[in-house]
Amino acid sequence: MTIDTLTAGALARNLVGGDVTDANLRRYLEGIPGIDAVGLEQRAASLGTRSIKTTSKAWALDRIIQLIDLTTLEGADTPGKVRSLVAKAMVPDASDPTTPRVAAVCVYGDMVGDAVTALGASHGDPDHGGISVAAVATAFPSGRASLAVKLADTADAVSAGADEIDMVIDRGAFLSGRYGLVYDQIVAVKEACRRADGSFAHLKVILETGELNTYDNVRRASWLSILAGGDFIKTSTGKVAPAATLPVTLSMLEVVRDWHRLTGQKIGVKPAGGIRSSKDAIKYLVTVAETVGEEWLTPHLFRFGASSLLNDVLLQRQKLTTGHYSGADYVTID
């Protein structure tokens, strides 16, 4: 369920102890205990060594597919490429009708209409068999634009039919301690996600963790994004290295766990960028299950932002079924 702006604002005021000002946010965020980096990395490494049995692997491969935001975010994207992406999202493996669909397709805002049209009757809630359309916005990937431009970018994508908005935070403002500015911009973008009927498109807040430098900054940015009303926190744009890593995602999951214990609200997490193999994706599934619980392994609470991951999952799935890998032409080239 999407968090509305009034509820988010009331919770934020309650937690920071007054109006959500720069000073109150700084006091609250900088009062959060620091992360033991060595301990975090050791726990992530330990979770990454867990093995699963063949029957569980079959379930895991299907679940990975169901959690993918199949993505194309290139300057050379065309309506034809988006239609091809949607066709693959709807029928990932034409030779196996039991293959599940992905959760969403993720495109630039000006491609949303093409994605919606191509999906047709398949456009809908991924928790009920549909495929959502996610759009990157707010001057993705840099975020270097005026607030007016960011809001227009968001509203345009929502009006074109985007179900989800992936926004980027102002990393420069965050790193210079201007937490109030980052908070206010997220709140404003969340309001721009409001549809004509009063409902909201889901808001995923991209932290761009590769530019935040420390786990403590990742934790603070995660808390700040949730306080401002983000429905998901997302690691990366995929345009900056390093992108998603298991320790960073673990630190974000721990924030989501603590927020749920504090408020009862469930916030989603989306690692994006650099997750290309089934083996790596399974590590993330294990980390989610062990940190926040298996109930988070649903499209409305966890996603993989990926373009090539689906191909490897399809190959592994076929190997599990037939005992051998298919040739290189078994999957489409992205």
PDB file of N, CA, C and O in Angstrom, residues 56-70 88 92-93 96 98-102 275-283 285 304 306-322 324-326 330-332 334:
ATOM      1  N   SER A  56      14.190 -25.949  -3.868  1.00  0.00           N
ATOM      2  CA  SER A  56      14.175 -24.546  -3.458  1.00  0.00           C
ATOM      3  C   SER A  56      14.742 -23.662  -4.559  1.00  0.00           C
ATOM      4  O   SER A  56      14.296 -22.524  -4.753  1.00  0.00           O
ATOM      5  N   LYS A  57      15.719 -24.179  -5.297  1.00  0.00           N
ATOM      6  CA  LYS A  57      16.311 -23.386  -6.378  1.00  0.00           C
ATOM      7  C   LYS A  57      15.286 -23.113  -7.468  1.00  0.00           C
ATOM      8  O   LYS A  57      15.225 -22.011  -8.019  1.00  0.00           O
ATOM      9  N   ALA A  58      14.462 -24.089  -7.785  1.00  0.00           N
ATOM     10  CA  ALA A  58      13.417 -23.892  -8.798  1.00  0.00           C
ATOM     11  C   ALA A  58      12.471 -22.781  -8.357  1.00  0.00           C
ATOM     12  O   ALA A  58      12.094 -21.909  -9.161  1.00  0.00           O
ATOM     13  N   TRP A  59      12.087 -22.811  -7.085  1.00  0.00           N
ATOM     14  CA  TRP A  59      11.231 -21.747  -6.545  1.00  0.00           C
ATOM     15  C   TRP A  59      11.947 -20.402  -6.611  1.00  0.00           C
ATOM     16  O   TRP A  59      11.364 -19.392  -7.012  1.00  0.00           O
ATOM     17  N   ALA A  60      13.234 -20.382  -6.243  1.00  0.00           N
ATOM     18  CA  ALA A  60      14.001 -19.141  -6.205  1.00  0.00           C
ATOM     19  C   ALA A  60      14.128 -18.518  -7.593  1.00  0.00           C
ATOM     20  O   ALA A  60      13.985 -17.298  -7.754  1.00  0.00           O
ATOM     21  N   LEU A  61      14.384 -19.340  -8.603  1.00  0.00           N
ATOM     22  CA  LEU A  61      14.531 -18.817  -9.954  1.00  0.00           C
ATOM     23  C   LEU A  61      13.229 -18.176 -10.439  1.00  0.00           C
ATOM     24  O   LEU A  61      13.240 -17.087 -11.038  1.00  0.00           O
ATOM     25  N   ASP A  62      12.109 -18.834 -10.176  1.00  0.00           N
ATOM     26  CA  ASP A  62      10.826 -18.253 -10.567  1.00  0.00           C
ATOM     27  C   ASP A  62      10.549 -16.969  -9.791  1.00  0.00           C
ATOM     28  O   ASP A  62      10.038 -15.991 -10.349  1.00  0.00           O
ATOM     29  N   ARG A  63      10.890 -16.972  -8.512  1.00  0.00           N
ATOM     30  CA  ARG A  63      10.640 -15.776  -7.711  1.00  0.00           C
ATOM     31  C   ARG A  63      11.513 -14.609  -8.174  1.00  0.00           C
ATOM     32  O   ARG A  63      11.050 -13.458  -8.204  1.00  0.00           O
ATOM     33  N   ILE A  64      12.746 -14.872  -8.544  1.00  0.00           N
ATOM     34  CA  ILE A  64      13.612 -13.808  -9.058  1.00  0.00           C
ATOM     35  C   ILE A  64      12.957 -13.148 -10.263  1.00  0.00           C
ATOM     36  O   ILE A  64      12.902 -11.916 -10.362  1.00  0.00           O
ATOM     37  N   ILE A  65      12.449 -13.953 -11.197  1.00  0.00           N
ATOM     38  CA  ILE A  65      11.788 -13.398 -12.381  1.00  0.00           C
ATOM     39  C   ILE A  65      10.630 -12.491 -11.970  1.00  0.00           C
ATOM     40  O   ILE A  65      10.474 -11.383 -12.492  1.00  0.00           O
ATOM     41  N   GLN A  66       9.835 -12.950 -11.021  1.00  0.00           N
ATOM     42  CA  GLN A  66       8.660 -12.198 -10.587  1.00  0.00           C
ATOM     43  C   GLN A  66       9.018 -10.894  -9.879  1.00  0.00           C
ATOM     44  O   GLN A  66       8.160 -10.027  -9.706  1.00  0.00           O
ATOM     45  N   LEU A  67      10.282 -10.741  -9.483  1.00  0.00           N
ATOM     46  CA  LEU A  67      10.722  -9.553  -8.753  1.00  0.00           C
ATOM     47  C   LEU A  67      11.556  -8.603  -9.610  1.00  0.00           C
ATOM     48  O   LEU A  67      12.078  -7.611  -9.097  1.00  0.00           O
ATOM     49  N   ILE A  68      11.688  -8.890 -10.897  1.00  0.00           N
ATOM     50  CA  ILE A  68      12.543  -8.084 -11.765  1.00  0.00           C
ATOM     51  C   ILE A  68      11.794  -6.877 -12.325  1.00  0.00           C
ATOM     52  O   ILE A  68      10.671  -6.998 -12.806  1.00  0.00           O
ATOM     53  N   ASP A  69      12.450  -5.709 -12.262  1.00  0.00           N
ATOM     54  CA  ASP A  69      12.053  -4.551 -13.058  1.00  0.00           C
ATOM     55  C   ASP A  69      12.916  -4.611 -14.315  1.00  0.00           C
ATOM     56  O   ASP A  69      14.096  -4.230 -14.285  1.00  0.00           O
ATOM     57  N   LEU A  70      12.377  -5.123 -15.402  1.00  0.00           N
ATOM     58  CA  LEU A  70      13.141  -5.282 -16.637  1.00  0.00           C
ATOM     59  C   LEU A  70      13.360  -3.897 -17.235  1.00  0.00           C
ATOM     60  O   LEU A  70      12.395  -3.176 -17.513  1.00  0.00           O
ATOM     61  N   LYS A  88       9.206  -9.253 -24.074  1.00  0.00           N
ATOM     62  CA  LYS A  88       9.999 -10.174 -23.259  1.00  0.00           C
ATOM     63  C   LYS A  88       9.470 -10.216 -21.826  1.00  0.00           C
ATOM     64  O   LYS A  88       9.471 -11.270 -21.186  1.00  0.00           O
ATOM     65  N   PRO A  92       8.703 -14.200 -21.098  1.00  0.00           N
ATOM     66  CA  PRO A  92      10.157 -14.302 -20.980  1.00  0.00           C
ATOM     67  C   PRO A  92      10.756 -15.478 -21.747  1.00  0.00           C
ATOM     68  O   PRO A  92      11.868 -15.388 -22.267  1.00  0.00           O
ATOM     69  N   ASP A  93      10.020 -16.600 -21.804  1.00  0.00           N
ATOM     70  CA  ASP A  93      10.526 -17.800 -22.475  1.00  0.00           C
ATOM     71  C   ASP A  93       9.392 -18.421 -23.274  1.00  0.00           C
ATOM     72  O   ASP A  93       8.532 -19.117 -22.734  1.00  0.00           O
ATOM     73  N   ASP A  96       8.564 -22.139 -22.938  1.00  0.00           N
ATOM     74  CA  ASP A  96       8.097 -22.683 -21.662  1.00  0.00           C
ATOM     75  C   ASP A  96       6.992 -21.797 -21.100  1.00  0.00           C
ATOM     76  O   ASP A  96       7.271 -20.775 -20.452  1.00  0.00           O
ATOM     77  N   THR A  98       5.216 -22.072 -18.615  1.00  0.00           N
ATOM     78  CA  THR A  98       5.134 -21.989 -17.150  1.00  0.00           C
ATOM     79  C   THR A  98       6.025 -20.884 -16.577  1.00  0.00           C
ATOM     80  O   THR A  98       5.977 -20.617 -15.377  1.00  0.00           O
ATOM     81  N   THR A  99       6.836 -20.253 -17.427  1.00  0.00           N
ATOM     82  CA  THR A  99       7.729 -19.194 -16.954  1.00  0.00           C
ATOM     83  C   THR A  99       6.914 -17.996 -16.484  1.00  0.00           C
ATOM     84  O   THR A  99       6.060 -17.496 -17.228  1.00  0.00           O
ATOM     85  N   PRO A 100       7.144 -17.521 -15.270  1.00  0.00           N
ATOM     86  CA  PRO A 100       6.364 -16.366 -14.784  1.00  0.00           C
ATOM     87  C   PRO A 100       6.764 -15.069 -15.474  1.00  0.00           C
ATOM     88  O   PRO A 100       7.799 -14.997 -16.148  1.00  0.00           O
ATOM     89  N   ARG A 101       5.937 -14.056 -15.299  1.00  0.00           N
ATOM     90  CA  ARG A 101       6.225 -12.727 -15.836  1.00  0.00           C
ATOM     91  C   ARG A 101       7.069 -11.924 -14.849  1.00  0.00           C
ATOM     92  O   ARG A 101       7.080 -12.206 -13.655  1.00  0.00           O
ATOM     93  N   VAL A 102       7.711 -10.873 -15.358  1.00  0.00           N
ATOM     94  CA  VAL A 102       8.445  -9.964 -14.483  1.00  0.00           C
ATOM     95  C   VAL A 102       7.454  -9.027 -13.790  1.00  0.00           C
ATOM     96  O   VAL A 102       6.274  -8.968 -14.143  1.00  0.00           O
ATOM     97  N   ILE A 275      23.662  -6.615 -10.852  1.00  0.00           N
ATOM     98  CA  ILE A 275      23.210  -7.962 -10.473  1.00  0.00           C
ATOM     99  C   ILE A 275      22.861  -8.693 -11.774  1.00  0.00           C
ATOM    100  O   ILE A 275      21.807  -8.457 -12.359  1.00  0.00           O
ATOM    101  N   ARG A 276      23.754  -9.565 -12.220  1.00  0.00           N
ATOM    102  CA  ARG A 276      23.612 -10.168 -13.545  1.00  0.00           C
ATOM    103  C   ARG A 276      23.420 -11.678 -13.525  1.00  0.00           C
ATOM    104  O   ARG A 276      23.029 -12.261 -14.532  1.00  0.00           O
ATOM    105  N   SER A 277      23.713 -12.334 -12.407  1.00  0.00           N
ATOM    106  CA  SER A 277      23.636 -13.797 -12.375  1.00  0.00           C
ATOM    107  C   SER A 277      22.601 -14.279 -11.370  1.00  0.00           C
ATOM    108  O   SER A 277      22.337 -13.616 -10.354  1.00  0.00           O
ATOM    109  N   SER A 278      22.048 -15.448 -11.646  1.00  0.00           N
ATOM    110  CA  SER A 278      21.101 -16.075 -10.728  1.00  0.00           C
ATOM    111  C   SER A 278      21.749 -16.328  -9.380  1.00  0.00           C
ATOM    112  O   SER A 278      21.119 -16.149  -8.329  1.00  0.00           O
ATOM    113  N   LYS A 279      23.016 -16.759  -9.419  1.00  0.00           N
ATOM    114  CA  LYS A 279      23.734 -17.049  -8.179  1.00  0.00           C
ATOM    115  C   LYS A 279      23.767 -15.835  -7.266  1.00  0.00           C
ATOM    116  O   LYS A 279      23.506 -15.935  -6.059  1.00  0.00           O
ATOM    117  N   ASP A 280      24.067 -14.668  -7.838  1.00  0.00           N
ATOM    118  CA  ASP A 280      24.093 -13.445  -7.033  1.00  0.00           C
ATOM    119  C   ASP A 280      22.694 -13.062  -6.568  1.00  0.00           C
ATOM    120  O   ASP A 280      22.499 -12.635  -5.421  1.00  0.00           O
ATOM    121  N   ALA A 281      21.701 -13.185  -7.443  1.00  0.00           N
ATOM    122  CA  ALA A 281      20.335 -12.809  -7.078  1.00  0.00           C
ATOM    123  C   ALA A 281      19.817 -13.665  -5.924  1.00  0.00           C
ATOM    124  O   ALA A 281      19.108 -13.166  -5.038  1.00  0.00           O
ATOM    125  N   ILE A 282      20.175 -14.940  -5.918  1.00  0.00           N
ATOM    126  CA  ILE A 282      19.747 -15.819  -4.825  1.00  0.00           C
ATOM    127  C   ILE A 282      20.323 -15.344  -3.496  1.00  0.00           C
ATOM    128  O   ILE A 282      19.665 -15.423  -2.450  1.00  0.00           O
ATOM    129  N   LYS A 283      21.531 -14.817  -3.524  1.00  0.00           N
ATOM    130  CA  LYS A 283      22.126 -14.268  -2.289  1.00  0.00           C
ATOM    131  C   LYS A 283      21.258 -13.149  -1.727  1.00  0.00           C
ATOM    132  O   LYS A 283      21.099 -13.011  -0.508  1.00  0.00           O
ATOM    133  N   LEU A 285      17.972 -12.849  -2.212  1.00  0.00           N
ATOM    134  CA  LEU A 285      16.760 -13.456  -1.669  1.00  0.00           C
ATOM    135  C   LEU A 285      16.993 -13.950  -0.243  1.00  0.00           C
ATOM    136  O   LEU A 285      16.159 -13.749   0.648  1.00  0.00           O
ATOM    137  N   PHE A 304      14.370  -6.371  -8.153  1.00  0.00           N
ATOM    138  CA  PHE A 304      15.702  -6.285  -8.742  1.00  0.00           C
ATOM    139  C   PHE A 304      15.610  -5.330  -9.934  1.00  0.00           C
ATOM    140  O   PHE A 304      14.785  -5.543 -10.828  1.00  0.00           O
ATOM    141  N   ALA A 306      17.193  -4.589 -13.206  1.00  0.00           N
ATOM    142  CA  ALA A 306      18.149  -5.340 -14.025  1.00  0.00           C
ATOM    143  C   ALA A 306      17.726  -5.356 -15.488  1.00  0.00           C
ATOM    144  O   ALA A 306      16.549  -5.224 -15.813  1.00  0.00           O
ATOM    145  N   SER A 307      18.727  -5.566 -16.350  1.00  0.00           N
ATOM    146  CA  SER A 307      18.444  -5.757 -17.771  1.00  0.00           C
ATOM    147  C   SER A 307      18.888  -7.143 -18.228  1.00  0.00           C
ATOM    148  O   SER A 307      18.173  -7.822 -18.958  1.00  0.00           O
ATOM    149  N   SER A 308      20.068  -7.586 -17.772  1.00  0.00           N
ATOM    150  CA  SER A 308      20.602  -8.874 -18.243  1.00  0.00           C
ATOM    151  C   SER A 308      20.342 -10.034 -17.284  1.00  0.00           C
ATOM    152  O   SER A 308      20.533 -11.189 -17.657  1.00  0.00           O
ATOM    153  N   LEU A 309      19.921  -9.760 -16.055  1.00  0.00           N
ATOM    154  CA  LEU A 309      19.697 -10.822 -15.074  1.00  0.00           C
ATOM    155  C   LEU A 309      18.690 -11.852 -15.586  1.00  0.00           C
ATOM    156  O   LEU A 309      18.879 -13.061 -15.398  1.00  0.00           O
ATOM    157  N   LEU A 310      17.630 -11.405 -16.233  1.00  0.00           N
ATOM    158  CA  LEU A 310      16.590 -12.320 -16.692  1.00  0.00           C
ATOM    159  C   LEU A 310      17.158 -13.397 -17.617  1.00  0.00           C
ATOM    160  O   LEU A 310      16.769 -14.562 -17.536  1.00  0.00           O
ATOM    161  N   ASN A 311      18.084 -13.021 -18.484  1.00  0.00           N
ATOM    162  CA  ASN A 311      18.665 -14.000 -19.402  1.00  0.00           C
ATOM    163  C   ASN A 311      19.336 -15.143 -18.648  1.00  0.00           C
ATOM    164  O   ASN A 311      19.155 -16.312 -18.983  1.00  0.00           O
ATOM    165  N   ASP A 312      20.117 -14.808 -17.632  1.00  0.00           N
ATOM    166  CA  ASP A 312      20.806 -15.861 -16.884  1.00  0.00           C
ATOM    167  C   ASP A 312      19.819 -16.734 -16.130  1.00  0.00           C
ATOM    168  O   ASP A 312      19.977 -17.963 -16.066  1.00  0.00           O
ATOM    169  N   VAL A 313      18.785 -16.130 -15.567  1.00  0.00           N
ATOM    170  CA  VAL A 313      17.775 -16.914 -14.846  1.00  0.00           C
ATOM    171  C   VAL A 313      17.091 -17.894 -15.803  1.00  0.00           C
ATOM    172  O   VAL A 313      16.863 -19.060 -15.451  1.00  0.00           O
ATOM    173  N   LEU A 314      16.784 -17.443 -17.012  1.00  0.00           N
ATOM    174  CA  LEU A 314      16.141 -18.328 -17.982  1.00  0.00           C
ATOM    175  C   LEU A 314      17.049 -19.501 -18.353  1.00  0.00           C
ATOM    176  O   LEU A 314      16.599 -20.648 -18.484  1.00  0.00           O
ATOM    177  N   LEU A 315      18.353 -19.225 -18.496  1.00  0.00           N
ATOM    178  CA  LEU A 315      19.300 -20.298 -18.807  1.00  0.00           C
ATOM    179  C   LEU A 315      19.388 -21.296 -17.657  1.00  0.00           C
ATOM    180  O   LEU A 315      19.397 -22.517 -17.870  1.00  0.00           O
ATOM    181  N   GLN A 316      19.460 -20.788 -16.428  1.00  0.00           N
ATOM    182  CA  GLN A 316      19.549 -21.667 -15.255  1.00  0.00           C
ATOM    183  C   GLN A 316      18.262 -22.466 -15.075  1.00  0.00           C
ATOM    184  O   GLN A 316      18.288 -23.640 -14.691  1.00  0.00           O
ATOM    185  N   ARG A 317      17.157 -21.836 -15.361  1.00  0.00           N
ATOM    186  CA  ARG A 317      15.859 -22.512 -15.245  1.00  0.00           C
ATOM    187  C   ARG A 317      15.761 -23.653 -16.256  1.00  0.00           C
ATOM    188  O   ARG A 317      15.278 -24.744 -15.944  1.00  0.00           O
ATOM    189  N   GLN A 318      16.237 -23.397 -17.474  1.00  0.00           N
ATOM    190  CA  GLN A 318      16.206 -24.421 -18.502  1.00  0.00           C
ATOM    191  C   GLN A 318      17.150 -25.576 -18.154  1.00  0.00           C
ATOM    192  O   GLN A 318      16.821 -26.747 -18.359  1.00  0.00           O
ATOM    193  N   LYS A 319      18.316 -25.234 -17.567  1.00  0.00           N
ATOM    194  CA  LYS A 319      19.272 -26.267 -17.144  1.00  0.00           C
ATOM    195  C   LYS A 319      18.661 -27.145 -16.056  1.00  0.00           C
ATOM    196  O   LYS A 319      18.828 -28.380 -16.051  1.00  0.00           O
ATOM    197  N   LEU A 320      17.916 -26.543 -15.149  1.00  0.00           N
ATOM    198  CA  LEU A 320      17.295 -27.291 -14.066  1.00  0.00           C
ATOM    199  C   LEU A 320      16.225 -28.237 -14.611  1.00  0.00           C
ATOM    200  O   LEU A 320      16.027 -29.336 -14.085  1.00  0.00           O
ATOM    201  N   THR A 321      15.551 -27.820 -15.671  1.00  0.00           N
ATOM    202  CA  THR A 321      14.470 -28.618 -16.246  1.00  0.00           C
ATOM    203  C   THR A 321      14.983 -29.755 -17.131  1.00  0.00           C
ATOM    204  O   THR A 321      14.504 -30.888 -17.055  1.00  0.00           O
ATOM    205  N   THR A 322      15.984 -29.449 -17.962  1.00  0.00           N
ATOM    206  CA  THR A 322      16.430 -30.434 -18.965  1.00  0.00           C
ATOM    207  C   THR A 322      17.754 -31.104 -18.636  1.00  0.00           C
ATOM    208  O   THR A 322      18.103 -32.112 -19.248  1.00  0.00           O
ATOM    209  N   HIS A 324      20.647 -29.639 -19.139  1.00  0.00           N
ATOM    210  CA  HIS A 324      21.735 -29.069 -19.935  1.00  0.00           C
ATOM    211  C   HIS A 324      21.371 -27.641 -20.339  1.00  0.00           C
ATOM    212  O   HIS A 324      20.204 -27.245 -20.333  1.00  0.00           O
ATOM    213  N   TYR A 325      22.424 -26.900 -20.673  1.00  0.00           N
ATOM    214  CA  TYR A 325      22.216 -25.526 -21.109  1.00  0.00           C
ATOM    215  C   TYR A 325      21.883 -25.483 -22.590  1.00  0.00           C
ATOM    216  O   TYR A 325      22.390 -26.283 -23.383  1.00  0.00           O
ATOM    217  N   SER A 326      21.063 -24.525 -22.971  1.00  0.00           N
ATOM    218  CA  SER A 326      20.782 -24.310 -24.384  1.00  0.00           C
ATOM    219  C   SER A 326      21.896 -23.490 -25.011  1.00  0.00           C
ATOM    220  O   SER A 326      22.781 -22.983 -24.322  1.00  0.00           O
ATOM    221  N   TYR A 330      19.326 -19.062 -27.130  1.00  0.00           N
ATOM    222  CA  TYR A 330      18.136 -19.434 -26.357  1.00  0.00           C
ATOM    223  C   TYR A 330      17.462 -18.202 -25.774  1.00  0.00           C
ATOM    224  O   TYR A 330      16.247 -18.154 -25.622  1.00  0.00           O
ATOM    225  N   VAL A 331      18.270 -17.196 -25.442  1.00  0.00           N
ATOM    226  CA  VAL A 331      17.703 -15.957 -24.880  1.00  0.00           C
ATOM    227  C   VAL A 331      17.976 -14.810 -25.843  1.00  0.00           C
ATOM    228  O   VAL A 331      18.900 -14.851 -26.648  1.00  0.00           O
ATOM    229  N   THR A 332      17.154 -13.779 -25.734  1.00  0.00           N
ATOM    230  CA  THR A 332      17.339 -12.619 -26.582  1.00  0.00           C
ATOM    231  C   THR A 332      18.488 -11.774 -26.074  1.00  0.00           C
ATOM    232  O   THR A 332      18.818 -11.784 -24.893  1.00  0.00           O
ATOM    233  N   ASP A 334      19.990  -8.318 -25.038  1.00  0.00           N
ATOM    234  CA  ASP A 334      19.444  -7.032 -24.575  1.00  0.00           C
ATOM    235  C   ASP A 334      20.346  -5.887 -24.995  1.00  0.00           C
ATOM    236  O   ASP A 334      21.542  -6.038 -25.079  1.00  0.00           O
TER     237      ASP A 334
END
